[in-house]
Amino acid sequence: MASGEWIGCFCLSEPNAGSDAGSLTTFAEDKGDHWEINGVKNWITNGKEAGVCIVFAKTKKTPDYKGISCFIVETTNPGFSIIKEEDKLGIRGSSTCQLAFDKVKVPKDALLGDLEKGFRVAMATLDGGRIGIASQALGIAQGAFDYAIRYTKERVQFGAPLSNLQGIQFMLADMSTKIGASRLLIYHASHLKDAEQPYSKESAQAKLFASEAAMWITTKAIQLCGGNGYTKEYPVERMFRDAKITEIYEGTSEVQRMVIAAAELKAIH
Ligand SMILES: Cc1cc2nc3c(=O)[nH]c(=O)nc-3n(C[C@H](O)[C@H](O)[C@H](O)COP(=O)(O)OP(=O)(O)OC[C@H]3O[C@@H](n4cnc5c(N)ncnc54)[C@H](O)[C@@H]3O)c2cc1C
């Protein structure tokens, strides 16, 4: 996968298990010499291109996360199929699919990590992934900001470039400040991860702040470009649509707030 020969996908979400991922119902049954996996996964990024899936499935029927195990499943396995590809608002260059696992047989050593400790694998992946989504949000925000700066310096109204107006400059200053704060939160979480320190709260903070900043900044970038910004001819329209997903996947903004509040409530007695 690191060499680019294989594309992977991460299969946690299901039709009835989104923010409450622990309630998933995909089941992997121990058949003696192999596992048999049955279930449906929703919203899977790269579902169409992937050669291998990381699949979270229960190996014990529990109402919560405790019976979840994690499996490596190749998409050439009989029983694997793509039910549908989503038609999305943004990130249209990336496939998002609903996948079916119908009596998919995998060998015993397809189990990743310990039996019934799969939720830990999922949460650890998301802690790291959230730094990635925060960085995606930062990149979108920086791109929209750079475009808006250039546009306001070129566009002349009332006899001078828009960028000469203090009302416009104040908007640019707020955009710049939110970008700077996002960048530092991302660097802080990344530094803790590199240093092998706990970083779950910090990655949630980086994702929460950077994604909401990206949504705000791309909205302002359209505003600064006026009618042009609202058209598909100008890139800020796409950036605005792409920014929205960063507030939703790898845990919504509400889920990030739950993670942050839980960490603070645990830390301070
Ligand atoms: C484009 C795209 C790509 C994705 N890629 C993947 C992927 O590769 N792998 C994967 O496993 N999943 C993936 N997802 C799924 C994504 O992680 C979920 O959509 C997300 O976690 C939210 O789940 P849900 O859509 O079921 O919303 P729900 O959980 O139904 O939430 C709906 C709303 O209710 C709010 N809410 C829910 N619970 C609470 C609460 N306790 N307190 C306050 N508010 C709450 C949510 O924040 C949200 O605003 C992807 C989704 C999209 C759209």
Coordinates of C-alpha atoms and ligand atoms in Angstrom, one line a residue:
M1 CA 0.0 0.0 0.0
A2 CA 2.9 2.4 0.8
S3 CA 4.3 1.8 -2.7
G4 CA 1.0 2.6 -4.3
E5 CA 0.4 -0.8 -5.7
W6 CA -2.6 -1.4 -3.5
I7 CA -5.3 0.9 -2.5
G8 CA -7.0 0.3 0.8
C9 CA -10.3 1.3 2.3
F10 CA -11.5 1.6 5.9
C11 CA -14.9 -0.1 6.5
L12 CA -16.4 1.0 9.8
S13 CA -19.7 2.9 9.0
E14 CA -22.9 1.1 8.3
P15 CA -26.5 2.1 7.4
N16 CA -27.4 2.1 11.1
A17 CA -24.0 2.8 12.7
G18 CA -22.5 6.3 12.0
S19 CA -21.5 8.4 14.9
D20 CA -22.4 5.5 17.1
A21 CA -19.9 3.2 15.3
G22 CA -19.9 0.7 18.2
S23 CA -23.5 -0.4 17.3
L24 CA -22.4 -1.9 14.0
T25 CA -23.9 -5.3 13.1
T26 CA -21.6 -6.8 10.4
F27 CA -20.8 -10.2 11.7
A28 CA -17.8 -12.5 11.3
E29 CA -18.5 -16.1 12.2
D30 CA -15.8 -18.5 13.2
K31 CA -16.2 -21.4 10.9
G32 CA -13.3 -23.5 12.3
D33 CA -10.7 -23.1 9.5
H34 CA -11.9 -19.6 8.3
W35 CA -14.1 -16.6 9.1
E36 CA -17.3 -15.9 7.2
I37 CA -18.3 -12.2 7.0
N38 CA -21.8 -10.9 6.4
G39 CA -22.9 -7.2 6.4
V40 CA -23.2 -3.9 4.7
K41 CA -20.8 -1.0 5.0
N42 CA -21.7 2.6 4.1
W43 CA -19.8 5.6 2.8
I44 CA -16.6 3.8 2.1
T45 CA -13.9 6.1 0.6
N46 CA -12.0 4.4 -2.3
G47 CA -14.6 1.6 -2.2
K48 CA -14.4 1.3 -6.0
E49 CA -10.6 1.4 -6.3
A50 CA -9.6 -0.6 -3.3
G51 CA -7.9 -4.0 -3.5
V52 CA -8.1 -4.5 0.2
C53 CA -10.5 -3.5 3.0
I54 CA -10.1 -3.2 6.7
V55 CA -13.4 -4.4 7.9
F56 CA -14.8 -4.0 11.4
A57 CA -17.2 -6.8 12.3
K58 CA -18.6 -8.3 15.5
T59 CA -17.3 -11.7 16.5
K60 CA -19.6 -11.7 19.5
K61 CA -23.1 -10.3 19.5
T62 CA -23.0 -7.3 21.8
P63 CA -25.0 -4.1 21.7
D64 CA -21.8 -2.0 22.0
Y65 CA -18.3 -1.9 20.8
K66 CA -17.0 -4.7 22.9
G67 CA -17.5 -7.6 20.5
I68 CA -15.8 -5.8 17.5
S69 CA -12.8 -7.4 15.7
C70 CA -10.9 -6.2 12.7
F71 CA -10.2 -8.1 9.5
I72 CA -8.2 -7.7 6.3
V73 CA -10.4 -8.6 3.4
E74 CA -9.3 -8.6 -0.3
T75 CA -11.9 -7.3 -2.7
T76 CA -11.4 -10.2 -5.1
N77 CA -13.1 -12.5 -2.5
P78 CA -16.3 -14.0 -3.7
G79 CA -19.2 -12.3 -1.9
F80 CA -17.7 -8.8 -2.0
S81 CA -19.7 -6.4 -4.1
I82 CA -20.3 -2.6 -4.6
I83 CA -24.0 -1.9 -4.0
K84 CA -23.8 1.8 -5.1
E85 CA -21.5 4.8 -5.6
E86 CA -22.7 8.0 -3.9
D87 CA -23.3 11.2 -6.0
K88 CA -21.8 13.8 -3.6
L89 CA -21.7 17.6 -3.1
G90 CA -18.0 17.7 -2.9
I91 CA -14.7 15.6 -3.1
R92 CA -16.1 14.4 -6.4
G93 CA -12.6 13.0 -7.4
S94 CA -12.9 10.4 -4.6
S95 CA -15.3 7.5 -4.7
T96 CA -17.6 6.8 -1.8
C97 CA -19.4 3.4 -1.9
Q98 CA -21.9 1.2 -0.2
L99 CA -20.3 -2.3 0.0
A100 CA -21.8 -5.7 0.6
F101 CA -20.1 -8.6 2.3
D102 CA -22.2 -11.7 1.6
K103 CA -20.7 -14.9 3.1
V104 CA -17.2 -13.6 2.4
K105 CA -14.7 -16.2 3.5
V106 CA -11.3 -15.0 4.9
P107 CA -8.5 -17.1 6.4
K108 CA -8.0 -17.3 10.2
D109 CA -4.9 -15.0 9.9
A110 CA -7.0 -12.2 8.4
L111 CA -7.7 -11.1 11.9
L112 CA -5.9 -7.8 12.5
G113 CA -4.9 -7.2 16.1
D114 CA -6.5 -9.1 19.0
L115 CA -9.9 -10.8 18.9
E116 CA -12.7 -8.4 20.2
K117 CA -10.2 -5.5 20.4
G118 CA -11.1 -4.1 17.0
F119 CA -12.7 -0.9 18.3
R120 CA -9.3 0.1 19.7
V121 CA -7.8 -0.4 16.2
A122 CA -10.6 1.8 14.8
M123 CA -10.3 4.6 17.4
A124 CA -6.4 4.6 17.1
T125 CA -6.8 4.9 13.3
L126 CA -9.3 7.8 13.6
D127 CA -7.0 9.7 16.1
G128 CA -4.3 9.7 13.4
G129 CA -6.7 10.2 10.5
R130 CA -8.2 13.3 12.1
I131 CA -4.8 15.1 11.8
G132 CA -5.0 14.2 8.1
I133 CA -8.6 15.6 7.7
A134 CA -7.6 18.7 9.6
S135 CA -4.7 19.1 7.2
Q136 CA -7.0 18.6 4.2
A137 CA -9.3 21.3 5.7
L138 CA -6.2 23.6 6.1
G139 CA -5.1 23.0 2.5
I140 CA -8.6 23.9 1.2
A141 CA -8.8 27.0 3.4
Q142 CA -5.3 28.2 2.4
G143 CA -6.1 27.6 -1.3
A144 CA -9.4 29.6 -1.0
F145 CA -7.6 32.4 0.9
D146 CA -4.7 32.7 -1.6
Y147 CA -7.2 32.9 -4.4
A148 CA -9.3 35.5 -2.7
I149 CA -6.2 37.7 -1.9
R150 CA -5.2 37.7 -5.6
Y151 CA -8.7 38.4 -6.7
T152 CA -9.3 41.4 -4.4
K153 CA -5.9 42.9 -5.5
E154 CA -6.9 42.7 -9.1
R155 CA -10.7 43.5 -9.0
V156 CA -11.3 47.2 -9.2
Q157 CA -14.5 48.8 -7.9
F158 CA -15.1 52.4 -6.8
G159 CA -11.9 53.3 -8.6
A160 CA -9.5 51.1 -6.7
P161 CA -8.7 47.5 -6.0
L162 CA -11.1 45.8 -3.5
S163 CA -8.1 45.0 -1.3
N164 CA -7.7 48.7 -0.5
L165 CA -10.9 48.7 1.4
Q166 CA -10.7 48.2 5.2
G167 CA -13.9 46.2 5.2
I168 CA -12.3 43.7 2.8
Q169 CA -9.0 43.8 4.7
F170 CA -10.7 42.9 8.0
M171 CA -12.2 39.8 6.3
L172 CA -8.8 38.8 5.0
A173 CA -7.3 39.3 8.5
D174 CA -9.8 37.0 10.1
M175 CA -9.3 34.4 7.4
S176 CA -5.5 34.6 7.9
T177 CA -5.9 34.3 11.7
K178 CA -8.1 31.2 11.5
I179 CA -5.6 29.6 9.0
G180 CA -2.7 30.3 11.4
A181 CA -4.6 28.8 14.4
S182 CA -5.6 25.7 12.4
R183 CA -1.9 25.2 11.3
L184 CA -0.6 25.4 14.9
L185 CA -3.3 23.0 16.3
I186 CA -2.3 20.5 13.5
Y187 CA 1.4 20.9 14.2
H188 CA 0.8 20.5 17.9
A189 CA -1.2 17.2 17.5
S190 CA 1.4 15.9 15.0
H191 CA 4.2 16.7 17.3
L192 CA 2.5 14.8 20.2
K193 CA 1.9 11.8 17.8
D194 CA 5.6 11.8 16.7
A195 CA 6.7 12.0 20.3
E196 CA 4.4 9.0 21.0
Q197 CA 2.5 11.0 23.6
P198 CA -1.3 10.9 24.0
Y199 CA -2.9 13.1 21.3
S200 CA -6.5 12.0 21.0
K201 CA -7.9 15.3 22.4
E202 CA -5.4 17.4 20.3
S203 CA -6.2 15.7 17.0
A204 CA -10.0 16.2 17.7
Q205 CA -9.3 19.8 18.5
A206 CA -7.3 20.3 15.3
K207 CA -10.0 18.6 13.1
L208 CA -12.8 20.5 14.8
F209 CA -11.2 23.9 14.5
A210 CA -9.6 23.5 11.0
S211 CA -12.8 22.0 9.4
E212 CA -15.1 24.7 10.8
A213 CA -12.5 27.3 9.8
A214 CA -12.3 25.9 6.3
M215 CA -16.1 26.1 5.9
W216 CA -16.1 29.7 7.1
I217 CA -13.1 30.7 5.0
T218 CA -14.4 29.2 1.8
T219 CA -17.7 30.9 2.4
K220 CA -15.9 34.2 2.7
A221 CA -13.7 33.5 -0.3
I222 CA -16.9 33.2 -2.4
Q223 CA -18.1 36.4 -0.9
L224 CA -14.9 38.2 -1.8
C225 CA -15.1 37.0 -5.4
G226 CA -18.7 38.2 -5.7
G227 CA -20.8 36.7 -8.5
N228 CA -17.7 35.1 -10.1
G229 CA -17.1 33.2 -6.9
Y230 CA -20.5 31.5 -7.1
T231 CA -19.8 30.0 -10.5
K232 CA -18.0 26.8 -11.5
E233 CA -15.6 28.8 -13.6
Y234 CA -13.8 29.9 -10.4
P235 CA -12.2 27.4 -8.0
V236 CA -13.6 28.8 -4.7
E237 CA -17.0 27.3 -5.5
R238 CA -15.4 23.8 -5.5
M239 CA -13.3 24.5 -2.4
F240 CA -16.5 25.5 -0.6
R241 CA -18.2 22.2 -1.6
D242 CA -15.0 20.2 -0.7
A243 CA -14.7 21.9 2.7
K244 CA -18.0 20.6 4.0
I245 CA -17.0 17.0 4.2
T246 CA -14.2 17.8 6.7
E247 CA -16.9 18.6 9.3
I248 CA -18.5 15.2 8.7
Y249 CA -16.2 12.3 8.1
E250 CA -13.8 10.7 10.6
G251 CA -16.3 11.9 13.2
T252 CA -18.6 14.9 12.9
S253 CA -17.8 18.2 14.6
E254 CA -20.3 17.1 17.3
V255 CA -18.3 13.9 17.9
Q256 CA -15.1 15.9 18.1
R257 CA -16.7 18.0 20.8
M258 CA -17.7 14.8 22.6
V259 CA -14.1 13.5 22.5
I260 CA -12.6 16.9 23.7
A261 CA -15.2 17.4 26.5
A262 CA -14.7 13.8 27.7
A263 CA -10.9 14.2 27.8
E264 CA -11.2 17.5 29.8
L265 CA -13.8 16.1 32.2
K266 CA -11.5 13.1 32.9
A267 CA -8.4 15.2 33.3
I268 CA -9.7 17.7 35.8
H269 CA -11.2 16.4 39.1
Ligands
LIG1 C1 -17.9 11.4 1.6 C2 -17.9 10.5 2.8 C3 -16.8 9.6 3.0 C4 -16.8 8.7 4.1 N1 -15.8 7.8 4.2 C5 -15.9 6.8 5.2 C6 -14.9 5.7 5.2 O1 -14.0 5.6 4.3 N2 -15.1 4.7 6.1 C7 -16.1 4.8 7.0 O2 -16.2 3.9 7.9 N3 -17.0 5.8 7.1 C8 -16.9 6.8 6.1 N4 -17.8 7.9 6.1 C9 -18.8 7.9 7.1 C10 -18.7 9.1 8.1 O3 -17.7 8.8 9.0 C11 -20.1 9.2 8.8 O4 -21.0 9.8 7.8 C12 -20.0 10.1 10.0 O5 -19.3 9.5 11.1 C13 -21.4 10.5 10.5 O6 -22.3 9.3 10.6 P1 -23.7 9.4 9.9 O7 -23.6 9.9 8.5 O8 -24.4 8.1 10.1 O9 -24.5 10.5 10.7 P2 -25.3 10.4 12.1 O10 -24.4 9.6 13.1 O11 -26.6 9.8 11.9 O12 -25.4 11.9 12.6 C14 -26.3 12.8 12.1 C15 -26.1 14.1 12.8 O13 -26.4 13.9 14.2 C16 -25.3 14.3 15.0 N5 -25.1 13.4 16.2 C17 -25.0 12.1 16.2 N6 -24.8 11.7 17.5 C18 -24.8 12.8 18.2 C19 -24.5 13.0 19.6 N7 -24.3 12.0 20.5 N8 -24.5 14.3 20.1 C20 -24.7 15.3 19.2 N9 -24.9 15.2 17.9 C21 -24.9 13.9 17.4 C22 -24.1 14.2 14.1 O14 -23.0 15.0 14.5 C23 -24.7 14.7 12.8 O15 -24.7 16.1 12.8 C24 -17.8 8.8 5.1 C25 -18.8 9.7 4.9 C26 -18.9 10.5 3.8 C27 -20.1 11.4 3.6

